[in-house]
mmCIF file of C-alpha atoms in Angstrom:
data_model
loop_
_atom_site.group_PDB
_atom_site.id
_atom_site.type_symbol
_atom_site.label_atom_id
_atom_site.label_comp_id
_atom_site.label_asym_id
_atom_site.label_seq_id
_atom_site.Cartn_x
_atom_site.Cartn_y
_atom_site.Cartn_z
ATOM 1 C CA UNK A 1 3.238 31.499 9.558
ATOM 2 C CA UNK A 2 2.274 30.369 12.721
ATOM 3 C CA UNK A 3 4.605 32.188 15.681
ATOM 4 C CA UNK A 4 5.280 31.467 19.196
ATOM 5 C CA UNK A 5 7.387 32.883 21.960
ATOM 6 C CA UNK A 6 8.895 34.654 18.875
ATOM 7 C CA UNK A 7 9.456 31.053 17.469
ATOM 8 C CA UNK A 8 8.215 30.285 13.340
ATOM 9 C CA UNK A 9 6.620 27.133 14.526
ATOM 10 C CA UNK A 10 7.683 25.266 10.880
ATOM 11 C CA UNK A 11 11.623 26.647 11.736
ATOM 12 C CA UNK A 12 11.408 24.425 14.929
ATOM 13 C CA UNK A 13 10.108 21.896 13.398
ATOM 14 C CA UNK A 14 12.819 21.765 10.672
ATOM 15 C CA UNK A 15 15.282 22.754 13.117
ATOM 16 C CA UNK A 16 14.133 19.260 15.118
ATOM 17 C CA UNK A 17 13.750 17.300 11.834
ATOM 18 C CA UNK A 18 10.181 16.847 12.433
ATOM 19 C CA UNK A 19 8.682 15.484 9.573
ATOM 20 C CA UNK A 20 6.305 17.697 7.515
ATOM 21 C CA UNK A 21 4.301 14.842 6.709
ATOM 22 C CA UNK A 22 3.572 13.661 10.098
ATOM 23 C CA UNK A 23 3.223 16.853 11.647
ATOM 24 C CA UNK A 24 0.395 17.086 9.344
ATOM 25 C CA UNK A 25 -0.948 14.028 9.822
ATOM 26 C CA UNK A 26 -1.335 14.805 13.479
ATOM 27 C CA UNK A 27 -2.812 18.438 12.900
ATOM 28 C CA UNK A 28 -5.449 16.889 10.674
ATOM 29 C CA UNK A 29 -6.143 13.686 13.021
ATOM 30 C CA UNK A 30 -6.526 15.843 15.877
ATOM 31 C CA UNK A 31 -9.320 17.828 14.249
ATOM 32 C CA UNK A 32 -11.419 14.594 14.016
ATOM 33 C CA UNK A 33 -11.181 11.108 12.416
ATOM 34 C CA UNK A 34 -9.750 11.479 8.696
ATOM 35 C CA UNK A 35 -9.238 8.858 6.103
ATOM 36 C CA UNK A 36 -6.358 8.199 3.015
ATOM 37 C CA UNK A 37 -7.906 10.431 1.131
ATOM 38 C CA UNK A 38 -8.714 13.375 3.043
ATOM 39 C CA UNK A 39 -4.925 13.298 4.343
ATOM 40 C CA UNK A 40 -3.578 12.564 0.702
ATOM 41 C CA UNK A 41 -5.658 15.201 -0.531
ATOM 42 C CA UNK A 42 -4.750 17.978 2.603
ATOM 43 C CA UNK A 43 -1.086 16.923 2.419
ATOM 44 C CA UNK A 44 -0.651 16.703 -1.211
ATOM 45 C CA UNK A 45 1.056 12.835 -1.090
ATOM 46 C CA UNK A 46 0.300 10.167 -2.436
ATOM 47 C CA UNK A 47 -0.935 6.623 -0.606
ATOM 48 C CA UNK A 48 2.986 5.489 -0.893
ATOM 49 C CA UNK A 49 4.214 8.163 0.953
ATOM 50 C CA UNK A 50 1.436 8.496 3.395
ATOM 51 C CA UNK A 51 1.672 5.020 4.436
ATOM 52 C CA UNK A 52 4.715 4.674 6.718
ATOM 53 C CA UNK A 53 4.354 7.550 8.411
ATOM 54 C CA UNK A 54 0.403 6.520 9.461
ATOM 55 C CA UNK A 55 2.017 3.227 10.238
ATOM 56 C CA UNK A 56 5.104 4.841 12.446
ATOM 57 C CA UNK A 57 2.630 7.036 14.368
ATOM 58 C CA UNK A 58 0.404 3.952 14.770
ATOM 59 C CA UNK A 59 3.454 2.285 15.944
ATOM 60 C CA UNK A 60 3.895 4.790 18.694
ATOM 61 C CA UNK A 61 0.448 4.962 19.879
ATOM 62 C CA UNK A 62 -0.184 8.466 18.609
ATOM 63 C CA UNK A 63 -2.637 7.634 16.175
ATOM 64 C CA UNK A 64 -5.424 5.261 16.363
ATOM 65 C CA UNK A 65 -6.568 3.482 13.233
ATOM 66 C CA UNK A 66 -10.029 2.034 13.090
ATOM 67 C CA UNK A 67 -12.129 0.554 10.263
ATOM 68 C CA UNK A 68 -15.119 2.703 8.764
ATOM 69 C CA UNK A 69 -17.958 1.097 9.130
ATOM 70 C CA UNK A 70 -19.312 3.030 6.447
ATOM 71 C CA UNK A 71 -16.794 1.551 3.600
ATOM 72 C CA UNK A 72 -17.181 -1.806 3.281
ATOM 73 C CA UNK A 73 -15.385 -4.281 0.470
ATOM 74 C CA UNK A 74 -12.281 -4.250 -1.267
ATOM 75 C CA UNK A 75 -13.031 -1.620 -3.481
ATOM 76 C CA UNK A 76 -12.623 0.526 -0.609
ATOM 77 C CA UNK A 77 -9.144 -0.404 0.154
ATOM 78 C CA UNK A 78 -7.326 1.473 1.759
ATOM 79 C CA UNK A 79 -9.944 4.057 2.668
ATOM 80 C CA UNK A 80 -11.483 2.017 4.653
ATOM 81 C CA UNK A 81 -9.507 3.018 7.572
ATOM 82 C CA UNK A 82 -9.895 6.140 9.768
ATOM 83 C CA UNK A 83 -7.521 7.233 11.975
ATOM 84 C CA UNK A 84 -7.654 9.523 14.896
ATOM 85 C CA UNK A 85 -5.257 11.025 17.583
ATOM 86 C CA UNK A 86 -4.922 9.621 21.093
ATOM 87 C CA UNK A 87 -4.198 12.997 22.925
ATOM 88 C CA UNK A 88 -2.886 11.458 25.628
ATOM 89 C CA UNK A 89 -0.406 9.220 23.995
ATOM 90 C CA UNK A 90 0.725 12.422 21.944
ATOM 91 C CA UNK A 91 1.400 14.228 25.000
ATOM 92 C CA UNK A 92 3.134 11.872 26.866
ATOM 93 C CA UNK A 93 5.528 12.146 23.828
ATOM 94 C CA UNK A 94 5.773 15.866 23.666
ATOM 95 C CA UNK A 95 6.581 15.864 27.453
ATOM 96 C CA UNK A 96 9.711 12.694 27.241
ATOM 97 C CA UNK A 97 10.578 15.249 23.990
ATOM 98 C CA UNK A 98 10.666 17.973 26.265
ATOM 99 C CA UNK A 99 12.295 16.893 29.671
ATOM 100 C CA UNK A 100 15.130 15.295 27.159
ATOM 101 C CA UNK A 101 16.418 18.830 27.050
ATOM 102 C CA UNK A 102 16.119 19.640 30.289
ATOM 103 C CA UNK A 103 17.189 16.433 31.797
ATOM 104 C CA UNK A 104 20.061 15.733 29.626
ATOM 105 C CA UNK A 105 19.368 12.250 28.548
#
């Protein structure tokens, strides 16, 4: 388990209600452009549960979701969309996250 400061970096999370899901999401976006698949398979969820939290982070401008131009037709669905993080965006985030504490709004 991943420690900081003397911190289990999952007990923050779940102390913050930080979704698993999406904290994955973002670890494995961050790495480099991933598809349905690659997150279903990493996170062990299926497209129904992936789907609003790719579509909540979109919403926020954390991830950015392109089209593959390597998959092309129907058949390819879903998995024809790659997503990647916008590092700035996420930032931005994790610093209005982080003055809220210290600002106490």
């Amino acid at each position: 388990m991943s420690e900081r400061n003397g911190l289990a970096i999952a007990d923050v999370q779940r102390a913050l209600g930080l979704s698993p899901v999406r904290v994955g999401i973002i670890r494995a976006a961050a790495r480099g452009p991933v598809t349905a698949q690659d997150l279903m398979t990493e996170l062990k969820v299926s497209r129904a549960t992936l789907a609003p939290h790719t579509e909540a982070l979109i919403a926020a401008g954390i991830l950015i979701q392109q089209k593959d131009p390597t998959r092309a037709g129907a058949r390819a669905g879903f998995n024809r969309l790659v997503w990647s993080v916008n590092p700035s965006v996420l930032a931005d985030h994790l610093t209005v996250l982080s003055q809220s504490f210290s600002d106490g709004e």
